[in-house]
Amino acid sequence: MRRSLAGVALAVTSMVALSFLIPLGALVMSLVKAQAVTAAEQRAAALAPILTLTTDPSALRESAASLDPAQQLVIHLPADAAPLGDSKAPAALLERAQQGRESISQEIPDGWICLQPVVLPGDRVAVIENFVPEEELTHGVKESWAVMSFLAVALIGGSVLVADRLGSKVVRSSKKLAQASRALGQGDLDTRVDPVGPRELRDAGVAFNAMAHRMTELLAVERELVADLSHRLRTPLTALHLASERMAGTPESARVEAAVGELEAELRAIIAAARTPLAVGPMGQGMLGTESSAVHDSAGAAGSRCETADVVRRRTTFWSVLAEQQNRSCTVDVTQEPTAVGLSDDDVAAVVDALIGNVFRHTAPGTPFGVQVVRTAQAVELVVEDGGPGIPEPELALSRGSSTGSTGLGLDIAGRAATATGGSVHIGRGPLGGAHITVSFALAPQAPSELGRRISRRRPTWRRRR
């Protein structure tokens, strides 16, 4: 923008300067020429009275020398007398002035000639010649042009400098506003701008600050609402606790109590996460939604990492109990290699719960499913597949809230967790005939204690069937 403003100032000022400089230069040249010609005519006119009084050559030479030290005054006496001085006048012009008694002032090849006829007693005609050389006609013109050119260049340079200074203020204000917008888009809700620059940019800065403040208020209200709604679920949980106590002694009581305990822990984590101060870090990287067990900012906390395999083993143990009740065949295949990723245990657990929970919600009891964790050179892949009808529109399913008959939050949680580590989510159809969802997490950087260790072979995997 600064270059554009400076370019505009340069173009406009240059056109204005040239529009004045060219006519003014021509005017200066014309004035210098007119002054030189007028001075020559005046010298010739001043010598005319002397010529009417005397025709003595010595007196005339002395008078001509006093009027024109450059000795450009020449007197042509009548009766074919030799001219007094070095004549530059063409013969035709001289004859015209003598015969026609006409004052002549015109340009000749080497300069300007002025011929002034003087009528002497006896009806004789003498002619006074004054030659103005080319140097006198342009004397001082180049210097005047140089001064005007310098002033024009100074004017152009000053205007470009002023435009650049003004443009720098606009650019600084625009850059600050752009940086604040990027920071706000990345989740720094405390970012604000200092409104500076032109009035329009100051207004934009004030509007940005108002928008950021309002956004913070709305998000705070929304998070508090989530916490309140989650807290309201404690009432039916209390009833479930009482029901499980009445079921004491039955085979199902322990499993119901464990499930209720897990659910209560989930609710406590949701309430704590919802009431965590806003703008902890970049949004969408550590914030996996209200369905996660707990929300931790993986990007904001540089040391946040976990072993994906350990989390998957723990969560599949929980889900295998429910799978046994519904007569579902559950296959778990987890690698023994290190599977550290840049997410917290709760974030990875939220992904596992969301994907396995989708299997239980969208497939009939008795439908088999499998969970697999694979370590590749650059990533850890979590694969969840089932024997259900599959997902007819994978791209639509990845859009939050777009899936038919579903909120779409489960796959959205998985997608945001994968994106937070630089991974991705892929939906296809697996060997079981149903959905085959692969969540790829980029491997976390090695800890200092692991830098010198290198995995040389894959260990036997742990497998369990239900």
CSV table of C-alpha atoms in Angstrom, one decimal:
chain,number,residue,atom,x,y,z
A,1,MET,CA,0.0,0.0,0.0
A,2,ARG,CA,2.8,2.4,0.8
A,3,ARG,CA,4.3,1.8,-2.7
A,4,SER,CA,0.9,2.4,-4.3
A,5,LEU,CA,0.4,5.7,-2.4
A,6,ALA,CA,3.9,6.8,-3.2
A,7,GLY,CA,3.4,5.9,-6.8
A,8,VAL,CA,0.1,7.9,-7.0
A,9,ALA,CA,1.8,10.9,-5.4
A,10,LEU,CA,4.7,10.6,-7.8
A,11,ALA,CA,2.5,10.4,-10.9
A,12,VAL,CA,0.2,13.3,-9.8
A,13,THR,CA,2.9,15.6,-8.7
A,14,SER,CA,5.0,14.9,-11.8
A,15,MET,CA,2.1,15.7,-14.1
A,16,VAL,CA,1.4,18.9,-12.2
A,17,ALA,CA,5.0,19.9,-12.2
A,18,LEU,CA,5.4,19.2,-15.9
A,19,SER,CA,2.2,21.1,-16.8
A,20,PHE,CA,3.7,24.2,-15.2
A,21,LEU,CA,7.4,23.6,-16.0
A,22,ILE,CA,7.1,23.3,-19.7
A,23,PRO,CA,5.1,26.5,-20.3
A,24,LEU,CA,7.2,28.3,-17.8
A,25,GLY,CA,10.4,27.3,-19.5
A,26,ALA,CA,9.1,28.5,-22.8
A,27,LEU,CA,8.0,31.7,-21.2
A,28,VAL,CA,11.4,32.3,-19.7
A,29,MET,CA,13.1,31.8,-23.1
A,30,SER,CA,10.7,34.1,-24.8
A,31,LEU,CA,11.2,36.8,-22.2
A,32,VAL,CA,15.0,36.7,-22.4
A,33,LYS,CA,14.8,36.9,-26.2
A,34,ALA,CA,12.4,39.8,-26.1
A,35,GLN,CA,14.5,41.7,-23.6
A,36,ALA,CA,17.7,41.2,-25.7
A,37,VAL,CA,15.8,42.4,-28.9
A,38,THR,CA,14.3,45.4,-27.1
A,39,ALA,CA,17.7,46.4,-25.7
A,40,ALA,CA,19.1,46.3,-29.2
A,41,GLU,CA,16.3,48.4,-30.7
A,42,GLN,CA,16.8,50.9,-27.9
A,43,ARG,CA,20.5,51.2,-28.5
A,44,ALA,CA,19.8,51.8,-32.2
A,45,ALA,CA,17.2,54.4,-31.5
A,46,ALA,CA,19.5,56.2,-29.0
A,47,LEU,CA,22.2,56.5,-31.7
A,48,ALA,CA,19.8,58.0,-34.3
A,49,PRO,CA,19.8,61.6,-32.9
A,50,ILE,CA,23.6,61.7,-32.8
A,51,LEU,CA,23.6,60.6,-36.5
A,52,THR,CA,21.3,63.5,-37.4
A,53,LEU,CA,23.8,66.0,-35.8
A,54,THR,CA,27.1,64.7,-37.3
A,55,THR,CA,28.4,62.1,-39.8
A,56,ASP,CA,32.0,62.3,-38.6
A,57,PRO,CA,33.2,58.7,-38.4
A,58,SER,CA,35.3,59.2,-35.3
A,59,ALA,CA,32.5,60.8,-33.4
A,60,LEU,CA,30.1,58.2,-34.5
A,61,ARG,CA,32.5,55.3,-33.5
A,62,GLU,CA,32.9,56.9,-30.0
A,63,SER,CA,29.2,57.3,-29.6
A,64,ALA,CA,28.5,53.7,-30.7
A,65,ALA,CA,31.2,52.4,-28.3
A,66,SER,CA,29.6,54.2,-25.4
A,67,LEU,CA,26.2,52.8,-26.2
A,68,ASP,CA,27.3,49.2,-27.0
A,69,PRO,CA,30.6,48.0,-25.5
A,70,ALA,CA,30.3,44.7,-27.3
A,71,GLN,CA,30.7,46.8,-30.6
A,72,GLN,CA,27.7,45.3,-32.3
A,73,LEU,CA,26.4,48.7,-33.4
A,74,VAL,CA,27.2,49.3,-37.1
A,75,ILE,CA,26.5,52.6,-39.0
A,76,HIS,CA,25.9,52.5,-42.7
A,77,LEU,CA,26.4,56.0,-44.1
A,78,PRO,CA,25.0,57.1,-47.4
A,79,ALA,CA,26.9,57.6,-50.7
A,80,ASP,CA,28.4,54.1,-50.7
A,81,ALA,CA,30.6,54.9,-47.7
A,82,ALA,CA,32.2,52.0,-45.9
A,83,PRO,CA,30.2,50.9,-42.8
A,84,LEU,CA,31.5,51.9,-39.4
A,85,GLY,CA,31.9,48.4,-37.9
A,86,ASP,CA,31.6,44.7,-38.7
A,87,SER,CA,28.3,44.3,-40.5
A,88,LYS,CA,26.2,41.1,-40.1
A,89,ALA,CA,23.1,42.3,-42.0
A,90,PRO,CA,22.2,40.6,-45.2
A,91,ALA,CA,22.5,42.8,-48.2
A,92,ALA,CA,18.8,42.4,-49.1
A,93,LEU,CA,17.6,43.5,-45.7
A,94,LEU,CA,20.0,46.5,-45.7
A,95,GLU,CA,18.9,47.6,-49.1
A,96,ARG,CA,15.3,47.2,-48.0
A,97,ALA,CA,15.8,49.4,-45.0
A,98,GLN,CA,17.6,52.1,-47.1
A,99,GLN,CA,15.3,52.1,-50.0
A,100,GLY,CA,12.1,51.7,-48.1
A,101,ARG,CA,13.1,53.6,-45.1
A,102,GLU,CA,11.6,50.7,-43.0
A,103,SER,CA,12.7,49.7,-39.5
A,104,ILE,CA,13.5,46.0,-39.6
A,105,SER,CA,13.9,43.6,-36.6
A,106,GLN,CA,14.0,39.9,-37.4
A,107,GLU,CA,15.9,36.6,-36.8
A,108,ILE,CA,18.9,35.6,-39.0
A,109,PRO,CA,20.9,32.4,-38.9
A,110,ASP,CA,23.4,33.5,-36.3
A,111,GLY,CA,21.2,35.7,-34.1
A,112,TRP,CA,18.9,38.7,-34.4
A,113,ILE,CA,19.3,41.8,-36.5
A,114,CYS,CA,17.8,45.3,-35.9
A,115,LEU,CA,18.0,47.9,-38.7
A,116,GLN,CA,17.0,51.5,-37.9
A,117,PRO,CA,17.0,53.9,-41.0
A,118,VAL,CA,17.8,57.6,-40.2
A,119,VAL,CA,17.0,60.4,-42.7
A,120,LEU,CA,19.8,62.9,-43.0
A,121,PRO,CA,19.8,66.4,-44.5
A,122,GLY,CA,19.6,66.3,-48.2
A,123,ASP,CA,17.2,63.4,-48.2
A,124,ARG,CA,20.0,61.0,-47.6
A,125,VAL,CA,19.4,57.8,-45.6
A,126,ALA,CA,21.8,56.2,-43.2
A,127,VAL,CA,21.1,52.9,-41.5
A,128,ILE,CA,22.0,51.9,-37.9
A,129,GLU,CA,22.5,48.2,-37.5
A,130,ASN,CA,22.6,46.3,-34.2
A,131,PHE,CA,23.3,42.6,-34.2
A,132,VAL,CA,22.3,40.4,-31.3
A,133,PRO,CA,24.2,37.1,-31.2
A,134,GLU,CA,22.5,33.8,-30.4
A,135,GLU,CA,24.2,33.7,-27.0
A,136,GLU,CA,22.6,36.9,-25.9
A,137,LEU,CA,19.1,35.7,-27.0
A,138,THR,CA,19.4,32.7,-24.6
A,139,HIS,CA,21.5,34.2,-21.9
A,140,GLY,CA,20.5,32.8,-18.5
A,141,VAL,CA,17.8,30.5,-19.9
A,142,LYS,CA,19.7,27.3,-19.0
A,143,GLU,CA,20.3,28.5,-15.5
A,144,SER,CA,16.6,29.3,-15.1
A,145,TRP,CA,15.6,26.0,-16.4
A,146,ALA,CA,18.0,24.2,-14.0
A,147,VAL,CA,16.5,26.1,-11.0
A,148,MET,CA,13.0,25.3,-12.1
A,149,SER,CA,13.9,21.6,-12.6
A,150,PHE,CA,15.4,21.5,-9.2
A,151,LEU,CA,12.3,23.0,-7.6
A,152,ALA,CA,10.1,20.5,-9.5
A,153,VAL,CA,12.2,17.6,-8.4
A,154,ALA,CA,12.2,18.8,-4.8
A,155,LEU,CA,8.4,19.2,-5.0
A,156,ILE,CA,8.0,15.7,-6.3
A,157,GLY,CA,10.3,14.2,-3.8
A,158,GLY,CA,8.6,16.1,-0.9
A,159,SER,CA,5.2,14.9,-2.1
A,160,VAL,CA,6.3,11.3,-2.4
A,161,LEU,CA,7.9,11.5,1.1
A,162,VAL,CA,4.7,12.9,2.6
A,163,ALA,CA,2.6,10.3,0.9
A,164,ASP,CA,5.0,7.5,2.1
A,165,ARG,CA,4.7,8.8,5.7
A,166,LEU,CA,0.9,8.9,5.5
A,167,GLY,CA,0.9,5.5,3.9
A,168,SER,CA,3.1,4.1,6.6
A,169,LYS,CA,0.5,5.1,9.2
A,170,VAL,CA,-2.2,3.4,7.2
A,171,VAL,CA,-0.1,0.3,6.7
A,172,ARG,CA,0.8,0.0,10.4
A,173,SER,CA,-2.8,0.4,11.4
A,174,SER,CA,-3.9,-2.2,8.8
A,175,LYS,CA,-1.1,-4.7,9.8
A,176,LYS,CA,-2.1,-4.4,13.5
A,177,LEU,CA,-5.7,-4.9,12.6
A,178,ALA,CA,-4.8,-8.0,10.5
A,179,GLN,CA,-2.5,-9.4,13.2
A,180,ALA,CA,-5.3,-9.0,15.8
A,181,SER,CA,-7.8,-10.7,13.5
A,182,ARG,CA,-5.5,-13.6,13.0
A,183,ALA,CA,-4.8,-13.9,16.7
A,184,LEU,CA,-8.5,-13.8,17.4
A,185,GLY,CA,-9.1,-16.4,14.7
A,186,GLN,CA,-6.5,-18.6,16.4
A,187,GLY,CA,-8.3,-18.4,19.7
A,188,ASP,CA,-6.6,-15.5,21.6
A,189,LEU,CA,-9.8,-13.9,22.8
A,190,ASP,CA,-7.9,-11.3,24.8
A,191,THR,CA,-6.4,-9.7,21.8
A,192,ARG,CA,-7.3,-6.1,21.2
A,193,VAL,CA,-6.1,-3.3,18.9
A,194,ASP,CA,-5.1,0.3,19.6
A,195,PRO,CA,-7.2,2.4,17.2
A,196,VAL,CA,-4.7,4.5,15.3
A,197,GLY,CA,-4.3,5.9,11.8
A,198,PRO,CA,-7.0,7.5,9.6
A,199,ARG,CA,-10.5,7.9,11.0
A,200,GLU,CA,-11.8,5.0,9.0
A,201,LEU,CA,-9.2,2.6,10.3
A,202,ARG,CA,-9.7,4.0,13.9
A,203,ASP,CA,-13.4,3.2,13.5
A,204,ALA,CA,-12.5,-0.3,12.2
A,205,GLY,CA,-10.3,-0.8,15.3
A,206,VAL,CA,-13.0,0.3,17.6
A,207,ALA,CA,-15.5,-2.0,15.9
A,208,PHE,CA,-13.0,-4.9,16.1
A,209,ASN,CA,-12.5,-4.4,19.8
A,210,ALA,CA,-16.3,-4.3,20.3
A,211,MET,CA,-16.7,-7.5,18.3
A,212,ALA,CA,-14.0,-9.3,20.2
A,213,HIS,CA,-15.5,-8.2,23.5
A,214,ARG,CA,-19.0,-9.3,22.5
A,215,MET,CA,-17.6,-12.6,21.2
A,216,THR,CA,-15.9,-13.2,24.5
A,217,GLU,CA,-19.1,-12.5,26.4
A,218,LEU,CA,-21.2,-14.8,24.1
A,219,LEU,CA,-18.7,-17.7,24.5
A,220,ALA,CA,-18.6,-17.2,28.2
A,221,VAL,CA,-22.4,-17.4,28.3
A,222,GLU,CA,-22.4,-20.4,26.1
A,223,ARG,CA,-19.8,-22.3,28.2
A,224,GLU,CA,-21.7,-21.4,31.4
A,225,LEU,CA,-24.9,-22.7,29.7
A,226,VAL,CA,-23.1,-26.0,28.9
A,227,ALA,CA,-22.0,-26.3,32.4
A,228,ASP,CA,-25.5,-25.6,33.8
A,229,LEU,CA,-27.0,-28.2,31.4
A,230,SER,CA,-24.4,-30.7,32.4
A,231,HIS,CA,-25.1,-30.0,36.0
A,232,ARG,CA,-28.8,-30.7,35.6
A,233,LEU,CA,-28.0,-34.2,34.6
A,234,ARG,CA,-26.8,-34.9,38.1
A,235,THR,CA,-30.4,-35.3,39.2
A,236,PRO,CA,-31.1,-38.4,37.0
A,237,LEU,CA,-27.7,-39.7,38.0
A,238,THR,CA,-28.6,-39.6,41.6
A,239,ALA,CA,-31.7,-41.6,40.8
A,240,LEU,CA,-29.6,-44.1,39.0
A,241,HIS,CA,-27.3,-44.4,42.0
A,242,LEU,CA,-30.3,-45.1,44.2
A,243,ALA,CA,-31.6,-47.7,41.7
A,244,SER,CA,-28.2,-49.4,41.6
A,245,GLU,CA,-28.2,-49.6,45.4
A,246,ARG,CA,-31.7,-51.2,45.3
A,247,MET,CA,-30.2,-53.7,42.8
A,248,ALA,CA,-27.4,-54.6,45.3
A,249,GLY,CA,-26.7,-58.3,45.2
A,250,THR,CA,-27.8,-58.8,41.6
A,251,PRO,CA,-25.3,-59.6,38.9
A,252,GLU,CA,-26.1,-56.4,37.1
A,253,SER,CA,-25.6,-54.0,40.1
A,254,ALA,CA,-21.9,-53.8,39.8
A,255,ARG,CA,-21.9,-53.1,36.1
A,256,VAL,CA,-24.7,-50.5,36.5
A,257,GLU,CA,-22.8,-48.8,39.3
A,258,ALA,CA,-19.6,-48.7,37.3
A,259,ALA,CA,-21.4,-47.2,34.3
A,260,VAL,CA,-23.0,-44.6,36.5
A,261,GLY,CA,-19.6,-43.8,38.0
A,262,GLU,CA,-18.1,-43.4,34.6
A,263,LEU,CA,-20.9,-41.1,33.5
A,264,GLU,CA,-20.6,-39.0,36.6
A,265,ALA,CA,-16.9,-38.6,36.1
A,266,GLU,CA,-17.6,-37.5,32.5
A,267,LEU,CA,-20.1,-34.9,33.7
A,268,ARG,CA,-17.6,-33.5,36.3
A,269,ALA,CA,-15.0,-33.2,33.6
A,270,ILE,CA,-17.4,-31.4,31.2
A,271,ILE,CA,-18.5,-28.9,33.9
A,272,ALA,CA,-14.8,-28.2,34.8
A,273,ALA,CA,-13.9,-27.8,31.2
A,274,ALA,CA,-16.9,-25.6,30.4
A,275,ARG,CA,-16.0,-23.2,33.3
A,276,THR,CA,-12.3,-23.1,32.4
A,277,PRO,CA,-11.3,-19.5,31.5
A,278,LEU,CA,-11.6,-18.7,27.8
A,279,ALA,CA,-8.7,-18.2,25.4
A,280,VAL,CA,-6.4,-20.7,27.0
A,281,GLY,CA,-4.9,-21.5,23.6
A,282,PRO,CA,-5.8,-21.9,19.9
A,283,MET,CA,-9.4,-22.9,19.5
A,284,GLY,CA,-10.0,-26.2,17.9
A,285,GLN,CA,-6.7,-27.8,18.9
A,286,GLY,CA,-7.2,-28.7,22.5
A,287,MET,CA,-11.0,-28.2,22.6
A,288,LEU,CA,-12.6,-31.4,21.5
A,289,GLY,CA,-16.2,-30.4,22.3
A,290,THR,CA,-18.6,-31.0,25.1
A,291,GLU,CA,-18.6,-34.7,24.6
A,292,SER,CA,-15.0,-35.2,25.6
A,293,SER,CA,-14.1,-36.5,29.1
A,294,ALA,CA,-12.1,-33.4,29.8
A,295,VAL,CA,-10.9,-30.5,27.7
A,296,HIS,CA,-7.2,-29.8,27.7
A,297,ASP,CA,-5.3,-27.5,25.4
A,298,SER,CA,-2.8,-29.7,23.6
A,299,ALA,CA,-1.3,-26.8,21.7
A,300,GLY,CA,-1.2,-24.4,24.6
A,301,ALA,CA,0.5,-27.0,26.9
A,302,ALA,CA,3.7,-27.9,25.1
A,303,GLY,CA,4.2,-31.0,27.3
A,304,SER,CA,0.8,-32.6,26.7
A,305,ARG,CA,1.3,-36.1,25.4
A,306,CYS,CA,0.0,-39.6,26.0
A,307,GLU,CA,0.4,-43.2,24.8
A,308,THR,CA,-2.5,-43.9,22.4
A,309,ALA,CA,-2.2,-47.6,22.9
A,310,ASP,CA,-2.6,-47.4,26.7
A,311,VAL,CA,-5.7,-45.2,26.4
A,312,VAL,CA,-7.3,-47.5,23.8
A,313,ARG,CA,-6.7,-50.6,26.0
A,314,ARG,CA,-8.3,-48.8,28.9
A,315,ARG,CA,-11.4,-47.6,27.0
A,316,THR,CA,-12.0,-50.8,25.1
A,317,THR,CA,-12.0,-52.7,28.5
A,318,PHE,CA,-14.8,-50.4,29.5
A,319,TRP,CA,-16.8,-50.9,26.3
A,320,SER,CA,-16.2,-54.6,26.2
A,321,VAL,CA,-18.5,-55.0,29.1
A,322,LEU,CA,-21.4,-53.4,27.2
A,323,ALA,CA,-20.4,-55.3,24.1
A,324,GLU,CA,-20.8,-58.6,26.0
A,325,GLN,CA,-24.2,-57.7,27.2
A,326,GLN,CA,-25.3,-57.0,23.6
A,327,ASN,CA,-23.6,-60.2,22.2
A,328,ARG,CA,-21.2,-58.1,20.1
A,329,SER,CA,-18.0,-59.6,19.0
A,330,CYS,CA,-15.2,-57.2,19.9
A,331,THR,CA,-11.7,-57.5,18.4
A,332,VAL,CA,-8.9,-55.4,19.8
A,333,ASP,CA,-5.5,-55.2,18.1
A,334,VAL,CA,-3.1,-52.8,19.7
A,335,THR,CA,0.6,-52.4,18.8
A,336,GLN,CA,3.2,-52.7,21.5
A,337,GLU,CA,5.4,-50.0,19.9
A,338,PRO,CA,5.5,-46.5,21.4
A,339,THR,CA,2.5,-44.5,20.2
A,340,ALA,CA,3.0,-41.1,21.9
A,341,VAL,CA,0.9,-38.2,20.4
A,342,GLY,CA,0.6,-34.6,21.3
A,343,LEU,CA,-2.8,-34.9,23.1
A,344,SER,CA,-3.9,-35.6,26.6
A,345,ASP,CA,-5.2,-38.9,27.8
A,346,ASP,CA,-8.7,-37.5,28.1
A,347,ASP,CA,-8.6,-36.1,24.5
A,348,VAL,CA,-7.7,-39.5,23.1
A,349,ALA,CA,-10.2,-41.2,25.3
A,350,ALA,CA,-12.9,-38.8,24.0
A,351,VAL,CA,-12.1,-39.9,20.4
A,352,VAL,CA,-12.2,-43.6,21.3
A,353,ASP,CA,-15.5,-43.2,23.2
A,354,ALA,CA,-17.0,-41.1,20.3
A,355,LEU,CA,-16.1,-43.7,17.7
A,356,ILE,CA,-17.1,-46.8,19.6
A,357,GLY,CA,-20.2,-45.0,20.9
A,358,ASN,CA,-21.3,-44.4,17.3
A,359,VAL,CA,-21.1,-48.2,16.7
A,360,PHE,CA,-23.4,-48.9,19.6
A,361,ARG,CA,-25.8,-46.1,18.7
A,362,HIS,CA,-26.1,-46.8,14.9
A,363,THR,CA,-25.8,-50.6,14.6
A,364,ALA,CA,-28.1,-53.3,15.9
A,365,PRO,CA,-27.2,-55.4,19.0
A,366,GLY,CA,-25.0,-58.3,18.0
A,367,THR,CA,-23.1,-56.4,15.3
A,368,PRO,CA,-19.4,-57.1,15.5
A,369,PHE,CA,-16.8,-54.3,15.7
A,370,GLY,CA,-13.1,-54.0,15.9
A,371,VAL,CA,-10.5,-51.6,17.3
A,372,GLN,CA,-7.0,-51.4,16.0
A,373,VAL,CA,-4.0,-49.2,16.8
A,374,VAL,CA,-1.1,-49.2,14.2
A,375,ARG,CA,2.2,-47.4,14.4
A,376,THR,CA,3.6,-46.1,11.1
A,377,ALA,CA,6.8,-44.2,10.4
A,378,GLN,CA,5.2,-40.7,11.1
A,379,ALA,CA,1.9,-41.4,12.7
A,380,VAL,CA,-0.3,-43.5,14.9
A,381,GLU,CA,-3.5,-44.8,13.3
A,382,LEU,CA,-6.6,-45.6,15.3
A,383,VAL,CA,-9.0,-47.8,13.3
A,384,VAL,CA,-12.6,-48.5,14.4
A,385,GLU,CA,-14.7,-50.7,12.1
A,386,ASP,CA,-18.0,-52.5,12.4
A,387,GLY,CA,-20.3,-54.9,10.6
A,388,GLY,CA,-23.2,-52.5,10.2
A,389,PRO,CA,-24.6,-50.8,7.2
A,390,GLY,CA,-21.7,-48.4,6.9
A,391,ILE,CA,-21.7,-44.6,6.2
A,392,PRO,CA,-23.3,-43.8,2.8
A,393,GLU,CA,-21.9,-40.2,2.6
A,394,PRO,CA,-18.5,-40.0,4.3
A,395,GLU,CA,-17.9,-36.3,3.5
A,396,LEU,CA,-21.2,-35.3,4.8
A,397,ALA,CA,-20.7,-37.3,7.9
A,398,LEU,CA,-17.5,-35.4,8.7
A,399,SER,CA,-19.5,-32.1,8.8
A,400,ARG,CA,-20.6,-31.3,12.3
A,401,GLY,CA,-24.4,-31.6,12.7
A,402,SER,CA,-24.9,-32.7,9.0
A,403,SER,CA,-25.3,-36.4,9.5
A,404,THR,CA,-28.9,-37.7,9.1
A,405,GLY,CA,-30.2,-38.9,12.4
A,406,SER,CA,-27.1,-37.7,14.3
A,407,THR,CA,-25.5,-34.6,15.7
A,408,GLY,CA,-22.2,-35.4,13.9
A,409,LEU,CA,-20.3,-34.5,17.1
A,410,GLY,CA,-18.5,-37.8,17.3
A,411,LEU,CA,-16.7,-37.6,14.0
A,412,ASP,CA,-16.2,-33.9,14.6
A,413,ILE,CA,-14.4,-34.7,17.8
A,414,ALA,CA,-12.2,-37.2,16.0
A,415,GLY,CA,-11.5,-34.8,13.2
A,416,ARG,CA,-10.5,-31.9,15.4
A,417,ALA,CA,-8.2,-34.1,17.5
A,418,ALA,CA,-6.5,-35.4,14.4
A,419,THR,CA,-6.1,-31.9,13.0
A,420,ALA,CA,-4.6,-30.7,16.3
A,421,THR,CA,-1.7,-33.1,15.8
A,422,GLY,CA,-1.4,-32.6,12.0
A,423,GLY,CA,-3.3,-35.8,11.2
A,424,SER,CA,-6.6,-36.6,9.4
A,425,VAL,CA,-9.7,-38.8,9.4
A,426,HIS,CA,-10.7,-41.2,6.6
A,427,ILE,CA,-14.0,-43.0,6.3
A,428,GLY,CA,-14.3,-46.1,4.1
A,429,ARG,CA,-15.8,-49.6,4.2
A,430,GLY,CA,-13.9,-52.3,6.0
A,431,PRO,CA,-13.6,-56.1,5.9
A,432,LEU,CA,-16.5,-56.5,8.4
A,433,GLY,CA,-18.7,-54.9,5.7
A,434,GLY,CA,-19.6,-51.7,7.6
A,435,ALA,CA,-17.9,-48.4,8.4
A,436,HIS,CA,-14.1,-48.3,8.5
A,437,ILE,CA,-12.9,-45.1,10.2
A,438,THR,CA,-9.2,-44.4,10.4
A,439,VAL,CA,-8.0,-41.5,12.6
A,440,SER,CA,-4.4,-40.6,12.0
A,441,PHE,CA,-2.4,-38.8,14.8
A,442,ALA,CA,1.0,-37.4,14.0
A,443,LEU,CA,3.6,-38.7,16.4
A,444,ALA,CA,4.7,-36.4,19.2
A,445,PRO,CA,8.3,-35.2,19.2
A,446,GLN,CA,10.6,-37.6,21.1
A,447,ALA,CA,11.4,-36.7,24.7
A,448,PRO,CA,15.0,-36.1,25.6
A,449,SER,CA,15.3,-39.6,27.1
A,450,GLU,CA,14.1,-41.1,23.9
A,451,LEU,CA,16.3,-39.3,21.4
A,452,GLY,CA,19.0,-42.0,21.4
A,453,ARG,CA,16.5,-44.9,21.3
A,454,ARG,CA,15.3,-46.3,18.0
A,455,ILE,CA,12.6,-49.0,17.5
A,456,SER,CA,14.2,-51.7,15.3
A,457,ARG,CA,11.3,-54.2,15.1
A,458,ARG,CA,7.6,-54.5,15.8
A,459,ARG,CA,6.7,-56.4,19.0
A,460,PRO,CA,3.9,-58.9,19.1
A,461,THR,CA,0.5,-57.2,19.3
A,462,TRP,CA,-2.0,-57.8,22.0
A,463,ARG,CA,-5.3,-59.2,20.8
A,464,ARG,CA,-8.4,-60.1,22.7
A,465,ARG,CA,-11.7,-61.4,21.4
A,466,ARG,CA,-15.1,-61.3,23.0
